[in-house]
PDB file of C-alpha atoms in Angstrom:
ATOM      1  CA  UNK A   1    -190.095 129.838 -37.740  1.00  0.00           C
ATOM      2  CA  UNK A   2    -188.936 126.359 -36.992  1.00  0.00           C
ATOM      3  CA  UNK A   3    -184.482 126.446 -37.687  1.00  0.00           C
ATOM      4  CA  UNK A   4    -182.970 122.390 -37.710  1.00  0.00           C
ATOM      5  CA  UNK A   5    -180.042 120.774 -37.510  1.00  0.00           C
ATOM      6  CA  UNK A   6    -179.151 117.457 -38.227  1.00  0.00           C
ATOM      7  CA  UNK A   7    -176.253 114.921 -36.573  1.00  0.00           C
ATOM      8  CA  UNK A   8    -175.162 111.411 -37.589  1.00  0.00           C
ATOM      9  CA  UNK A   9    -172.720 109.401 -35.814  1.00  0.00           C
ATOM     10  CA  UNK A  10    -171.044 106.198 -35.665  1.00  0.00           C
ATOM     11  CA  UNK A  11    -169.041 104.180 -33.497  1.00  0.00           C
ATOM     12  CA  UNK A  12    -169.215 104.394 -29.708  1.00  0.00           C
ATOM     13  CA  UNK A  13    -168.745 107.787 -27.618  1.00  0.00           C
ATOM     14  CA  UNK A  14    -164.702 107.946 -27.108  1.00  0.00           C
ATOM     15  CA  UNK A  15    -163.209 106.183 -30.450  1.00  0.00           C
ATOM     16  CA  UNK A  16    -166.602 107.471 -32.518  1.00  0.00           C
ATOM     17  CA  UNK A  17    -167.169 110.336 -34.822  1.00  0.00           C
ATOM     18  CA  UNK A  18    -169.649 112.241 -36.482  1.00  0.00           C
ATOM     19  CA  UNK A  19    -171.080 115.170 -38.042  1.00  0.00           C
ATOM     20  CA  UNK A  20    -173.339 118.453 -37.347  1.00  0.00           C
ATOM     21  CA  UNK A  21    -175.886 120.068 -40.365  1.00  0.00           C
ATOM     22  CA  UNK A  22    -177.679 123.100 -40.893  1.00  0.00           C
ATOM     23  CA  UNK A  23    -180.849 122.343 -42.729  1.00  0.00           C
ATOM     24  CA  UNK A  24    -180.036 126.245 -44.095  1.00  0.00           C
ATOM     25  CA  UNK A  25    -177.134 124.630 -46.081  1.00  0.00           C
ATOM     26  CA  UNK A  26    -174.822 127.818 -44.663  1.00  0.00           C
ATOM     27  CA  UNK A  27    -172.757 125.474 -42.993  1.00  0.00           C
ATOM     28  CA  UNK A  28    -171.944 121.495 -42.501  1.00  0.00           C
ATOM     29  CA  UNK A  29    -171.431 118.583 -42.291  1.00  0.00           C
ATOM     30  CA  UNK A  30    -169.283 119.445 -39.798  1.00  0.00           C
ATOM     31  CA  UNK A  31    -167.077 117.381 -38.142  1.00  0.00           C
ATOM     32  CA  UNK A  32    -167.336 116.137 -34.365  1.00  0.00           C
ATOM     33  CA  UNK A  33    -165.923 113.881 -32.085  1.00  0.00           C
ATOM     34  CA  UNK A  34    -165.889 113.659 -28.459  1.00  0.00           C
ATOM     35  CA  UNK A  35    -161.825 114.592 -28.839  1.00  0.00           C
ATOM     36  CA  UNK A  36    -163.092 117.672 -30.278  1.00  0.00           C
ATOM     37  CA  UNK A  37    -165.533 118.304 -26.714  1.00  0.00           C
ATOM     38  CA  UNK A  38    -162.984 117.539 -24.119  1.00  0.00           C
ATOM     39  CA  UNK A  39    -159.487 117.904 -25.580  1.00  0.00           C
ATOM     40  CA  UNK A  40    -158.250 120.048 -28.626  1.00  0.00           C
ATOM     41  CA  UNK A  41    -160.579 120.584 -31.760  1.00  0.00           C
ATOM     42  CA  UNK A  42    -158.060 119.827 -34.659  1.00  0.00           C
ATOM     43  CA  UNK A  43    -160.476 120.881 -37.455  1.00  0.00           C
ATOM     44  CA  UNK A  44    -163.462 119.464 -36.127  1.00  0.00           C
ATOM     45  CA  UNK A  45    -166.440 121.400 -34.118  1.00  0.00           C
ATOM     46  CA  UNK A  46    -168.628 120.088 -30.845  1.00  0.00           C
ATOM     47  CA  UNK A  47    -171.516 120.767 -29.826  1.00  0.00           C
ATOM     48  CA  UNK A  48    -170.697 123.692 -27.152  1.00  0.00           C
ATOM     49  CA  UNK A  49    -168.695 125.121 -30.021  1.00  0.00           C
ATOM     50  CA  UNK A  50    -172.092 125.822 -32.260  1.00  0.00           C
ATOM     51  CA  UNK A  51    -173.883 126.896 -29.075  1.00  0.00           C
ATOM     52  CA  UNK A  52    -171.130 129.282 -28.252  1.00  0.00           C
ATOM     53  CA  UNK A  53    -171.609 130.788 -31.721  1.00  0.00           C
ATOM     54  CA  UNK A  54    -175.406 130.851 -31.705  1.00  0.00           C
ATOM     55  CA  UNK A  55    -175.345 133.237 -28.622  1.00  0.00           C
ATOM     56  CA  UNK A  56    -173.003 134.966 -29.905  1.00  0.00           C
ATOM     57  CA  UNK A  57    -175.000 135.925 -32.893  1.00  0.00           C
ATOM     58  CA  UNK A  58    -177.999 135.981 -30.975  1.00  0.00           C
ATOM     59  CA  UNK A  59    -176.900 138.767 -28.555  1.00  0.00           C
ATOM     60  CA  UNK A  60    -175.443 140.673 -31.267  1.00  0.00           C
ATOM     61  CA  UNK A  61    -178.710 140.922 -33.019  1.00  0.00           C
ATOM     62  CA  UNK A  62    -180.551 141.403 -29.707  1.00  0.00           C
ATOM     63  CA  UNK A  63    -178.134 144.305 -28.794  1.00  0.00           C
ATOM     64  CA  UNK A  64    -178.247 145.918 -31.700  1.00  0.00           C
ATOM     65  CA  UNK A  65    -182.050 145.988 -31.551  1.00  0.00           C
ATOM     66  CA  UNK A  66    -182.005 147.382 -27.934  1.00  0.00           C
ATOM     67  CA  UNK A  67    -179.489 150.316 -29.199  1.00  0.00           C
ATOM     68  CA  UNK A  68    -181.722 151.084 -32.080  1.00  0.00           C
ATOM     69  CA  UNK A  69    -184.404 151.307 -29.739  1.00  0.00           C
ATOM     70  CA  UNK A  70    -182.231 154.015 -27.867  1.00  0.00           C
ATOM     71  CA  UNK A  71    -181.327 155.674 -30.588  1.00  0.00           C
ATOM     72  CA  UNK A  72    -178.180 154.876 -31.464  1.00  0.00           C
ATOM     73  CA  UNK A  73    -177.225 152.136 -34.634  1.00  0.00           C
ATOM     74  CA  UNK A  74    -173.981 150.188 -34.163  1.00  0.00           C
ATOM     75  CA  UNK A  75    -171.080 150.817 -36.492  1.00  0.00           C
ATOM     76  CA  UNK A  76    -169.986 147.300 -35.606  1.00  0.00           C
ATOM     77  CA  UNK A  77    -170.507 144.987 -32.813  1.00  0.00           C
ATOM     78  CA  UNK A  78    -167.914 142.154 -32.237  1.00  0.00           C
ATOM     79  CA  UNK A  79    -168.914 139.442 -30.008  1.00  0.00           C
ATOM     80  CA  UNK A  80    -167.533 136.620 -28.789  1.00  0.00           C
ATOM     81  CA  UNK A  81    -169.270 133.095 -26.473  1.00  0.00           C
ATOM     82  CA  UNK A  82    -167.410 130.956 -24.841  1.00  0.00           C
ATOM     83  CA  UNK A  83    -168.799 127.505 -23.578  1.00  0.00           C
ATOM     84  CA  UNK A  84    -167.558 125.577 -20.836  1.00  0.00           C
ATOM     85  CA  UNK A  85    -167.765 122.296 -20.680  1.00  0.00           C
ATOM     86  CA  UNK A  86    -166.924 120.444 -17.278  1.00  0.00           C
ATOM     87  CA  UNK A  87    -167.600 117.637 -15.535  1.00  0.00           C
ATOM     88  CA  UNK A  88    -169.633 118.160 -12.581  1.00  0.00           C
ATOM     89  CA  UNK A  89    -171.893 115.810  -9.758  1.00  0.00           C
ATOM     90  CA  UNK A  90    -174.241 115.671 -12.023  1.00  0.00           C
ATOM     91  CA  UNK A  91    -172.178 114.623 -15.189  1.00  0.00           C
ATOM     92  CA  UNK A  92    -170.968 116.889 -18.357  1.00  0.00           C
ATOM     93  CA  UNK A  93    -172.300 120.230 -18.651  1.00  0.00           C
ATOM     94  CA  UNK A  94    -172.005 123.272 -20.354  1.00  0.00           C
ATOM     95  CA  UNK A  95    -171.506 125.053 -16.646  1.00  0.00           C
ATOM     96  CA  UNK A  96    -170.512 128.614 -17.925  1.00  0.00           C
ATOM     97  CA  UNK A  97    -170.963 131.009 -21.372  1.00  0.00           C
ATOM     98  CA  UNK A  98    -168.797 133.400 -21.336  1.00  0.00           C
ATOM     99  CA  UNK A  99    -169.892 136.837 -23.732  1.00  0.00           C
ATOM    100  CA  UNK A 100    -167.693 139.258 -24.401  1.00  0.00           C
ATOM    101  CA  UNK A 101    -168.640 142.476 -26.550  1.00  0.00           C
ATOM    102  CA  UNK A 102    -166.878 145.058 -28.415  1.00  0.00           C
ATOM    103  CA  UNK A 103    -169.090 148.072 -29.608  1.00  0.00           C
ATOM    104  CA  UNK A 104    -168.440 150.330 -32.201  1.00  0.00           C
ATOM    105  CA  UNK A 105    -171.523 152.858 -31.027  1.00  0.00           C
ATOM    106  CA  UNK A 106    -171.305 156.723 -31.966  1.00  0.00           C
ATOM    107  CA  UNK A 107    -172.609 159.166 -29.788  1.00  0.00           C
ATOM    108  CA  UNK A 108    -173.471 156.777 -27.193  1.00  0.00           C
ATOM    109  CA  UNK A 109    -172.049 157.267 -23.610  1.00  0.00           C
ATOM    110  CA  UNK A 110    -169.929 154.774 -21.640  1.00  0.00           C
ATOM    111  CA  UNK A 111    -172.532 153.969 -18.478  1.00  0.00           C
ATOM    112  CA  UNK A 112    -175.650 153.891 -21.435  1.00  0.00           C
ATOM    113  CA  UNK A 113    -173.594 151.434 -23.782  1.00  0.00           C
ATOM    114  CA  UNK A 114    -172.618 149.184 -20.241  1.00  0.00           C
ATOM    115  CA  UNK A 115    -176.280 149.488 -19.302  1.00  0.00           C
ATOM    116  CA  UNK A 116    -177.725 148.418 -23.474  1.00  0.00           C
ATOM    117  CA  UNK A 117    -175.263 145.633 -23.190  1.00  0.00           C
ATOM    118  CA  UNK A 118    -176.548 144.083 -19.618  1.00  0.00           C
ATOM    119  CA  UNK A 119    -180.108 144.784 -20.955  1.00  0.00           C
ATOM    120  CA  UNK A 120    -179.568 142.775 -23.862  1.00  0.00           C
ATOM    121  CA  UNK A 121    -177.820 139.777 -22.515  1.00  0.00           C
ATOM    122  CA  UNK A 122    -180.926 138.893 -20.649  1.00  0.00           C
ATOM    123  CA  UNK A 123    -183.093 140.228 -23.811  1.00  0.00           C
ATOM    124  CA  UNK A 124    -181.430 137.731 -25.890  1.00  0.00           C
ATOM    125  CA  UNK A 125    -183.462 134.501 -26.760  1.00  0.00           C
ATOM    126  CA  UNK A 126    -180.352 132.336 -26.252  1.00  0.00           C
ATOM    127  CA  UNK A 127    -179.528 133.646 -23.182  1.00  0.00           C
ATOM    128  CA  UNK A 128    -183.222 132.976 -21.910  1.00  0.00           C
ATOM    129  CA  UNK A 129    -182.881 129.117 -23.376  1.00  0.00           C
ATOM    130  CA  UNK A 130    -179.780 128.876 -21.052  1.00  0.00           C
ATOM    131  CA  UNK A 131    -180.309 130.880 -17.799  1.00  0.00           C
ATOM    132  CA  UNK A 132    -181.477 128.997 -14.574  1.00  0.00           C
ATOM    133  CA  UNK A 133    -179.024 126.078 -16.497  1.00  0.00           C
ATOM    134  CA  UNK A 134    -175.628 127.908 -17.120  1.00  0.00           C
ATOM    135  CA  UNK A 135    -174.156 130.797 -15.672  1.00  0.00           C
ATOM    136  CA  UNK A 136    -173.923 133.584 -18.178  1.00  0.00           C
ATOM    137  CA  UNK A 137    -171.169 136.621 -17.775  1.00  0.00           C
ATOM    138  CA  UNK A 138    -171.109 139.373 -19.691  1.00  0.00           C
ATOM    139  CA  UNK A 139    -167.827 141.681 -20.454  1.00  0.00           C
ATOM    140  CA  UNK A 140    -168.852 144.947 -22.049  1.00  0.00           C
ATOM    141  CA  UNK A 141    -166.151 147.251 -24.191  1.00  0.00           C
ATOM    142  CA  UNK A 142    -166.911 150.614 -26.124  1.00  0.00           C
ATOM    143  CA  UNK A 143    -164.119 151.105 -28.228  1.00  0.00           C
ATOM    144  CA  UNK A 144    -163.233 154.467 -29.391  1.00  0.00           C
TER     145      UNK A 144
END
């Protein structure tokens, strides 16, 4: 399976703007600008935005799998990814993503949810695209 997205832009990086596809057609043209990457997003999406997202869904899907696999099937799973972008020495990076993961599970046990959810953040296909490159925390919540 090969996903793609598509960007045009025009004008130059600061006073510019563009837009982000899904070849899918689920979503886009979005709007970005570099505004939207480095100040306030007023409507309009960047790049660290749709990553944020991506591993979001991505760990989702990866946890549930790994909790199946265990036994237990999710009632719901909420996650959230935060990007940070940040200039650094080396220039503008994404230099953090930030999960965060509420778990509707039943039956399963506090330390075996905690322990599902670490397995699957480094199970999780986005997460291997981005380790070595951005630091990646994980905040794990059963809910009751």
């Amino acid at each position: 399976m090969k996903s793609k997205g598509t960007a045009t832009w025009n004008g130059d990086l600061f006073n510019g703007s563009g837009t982000a596809s899904l070849d899918s057609g689920a979503a886009g043209p979005l709007p970005v600008s570099w505004a939207s990457r480095t100040e306030a997003a007023i409507g309009k999406t960047s790049p660290e935005e749709l990553i944020a997202a991506a591993h979001a869904a991505c760990y989702s899907m990866a946890f549930s799998n790994i909790l199946a696999g265990a036994g237990f099937v999710a009632d719901q799973l909420d996650t959230i990814g935060v990007a940070t972008f940040a200039k650094t020495d080396a220039g503008m990076r994404i230099t953090t993503m930030a999960l965060t993961v509420v778990g509707q599970v039943p039956g399963i046990p506090e330390g075996t949810f905690l322990e599902l959810a670490e397995e699957a953040k480094l199970g999780c296909p986005v997460s291997n695209a981005l380790v070595g490159n951005v630091e990646i925390t994980l905040d794990a919540t059963l809910a009751s």
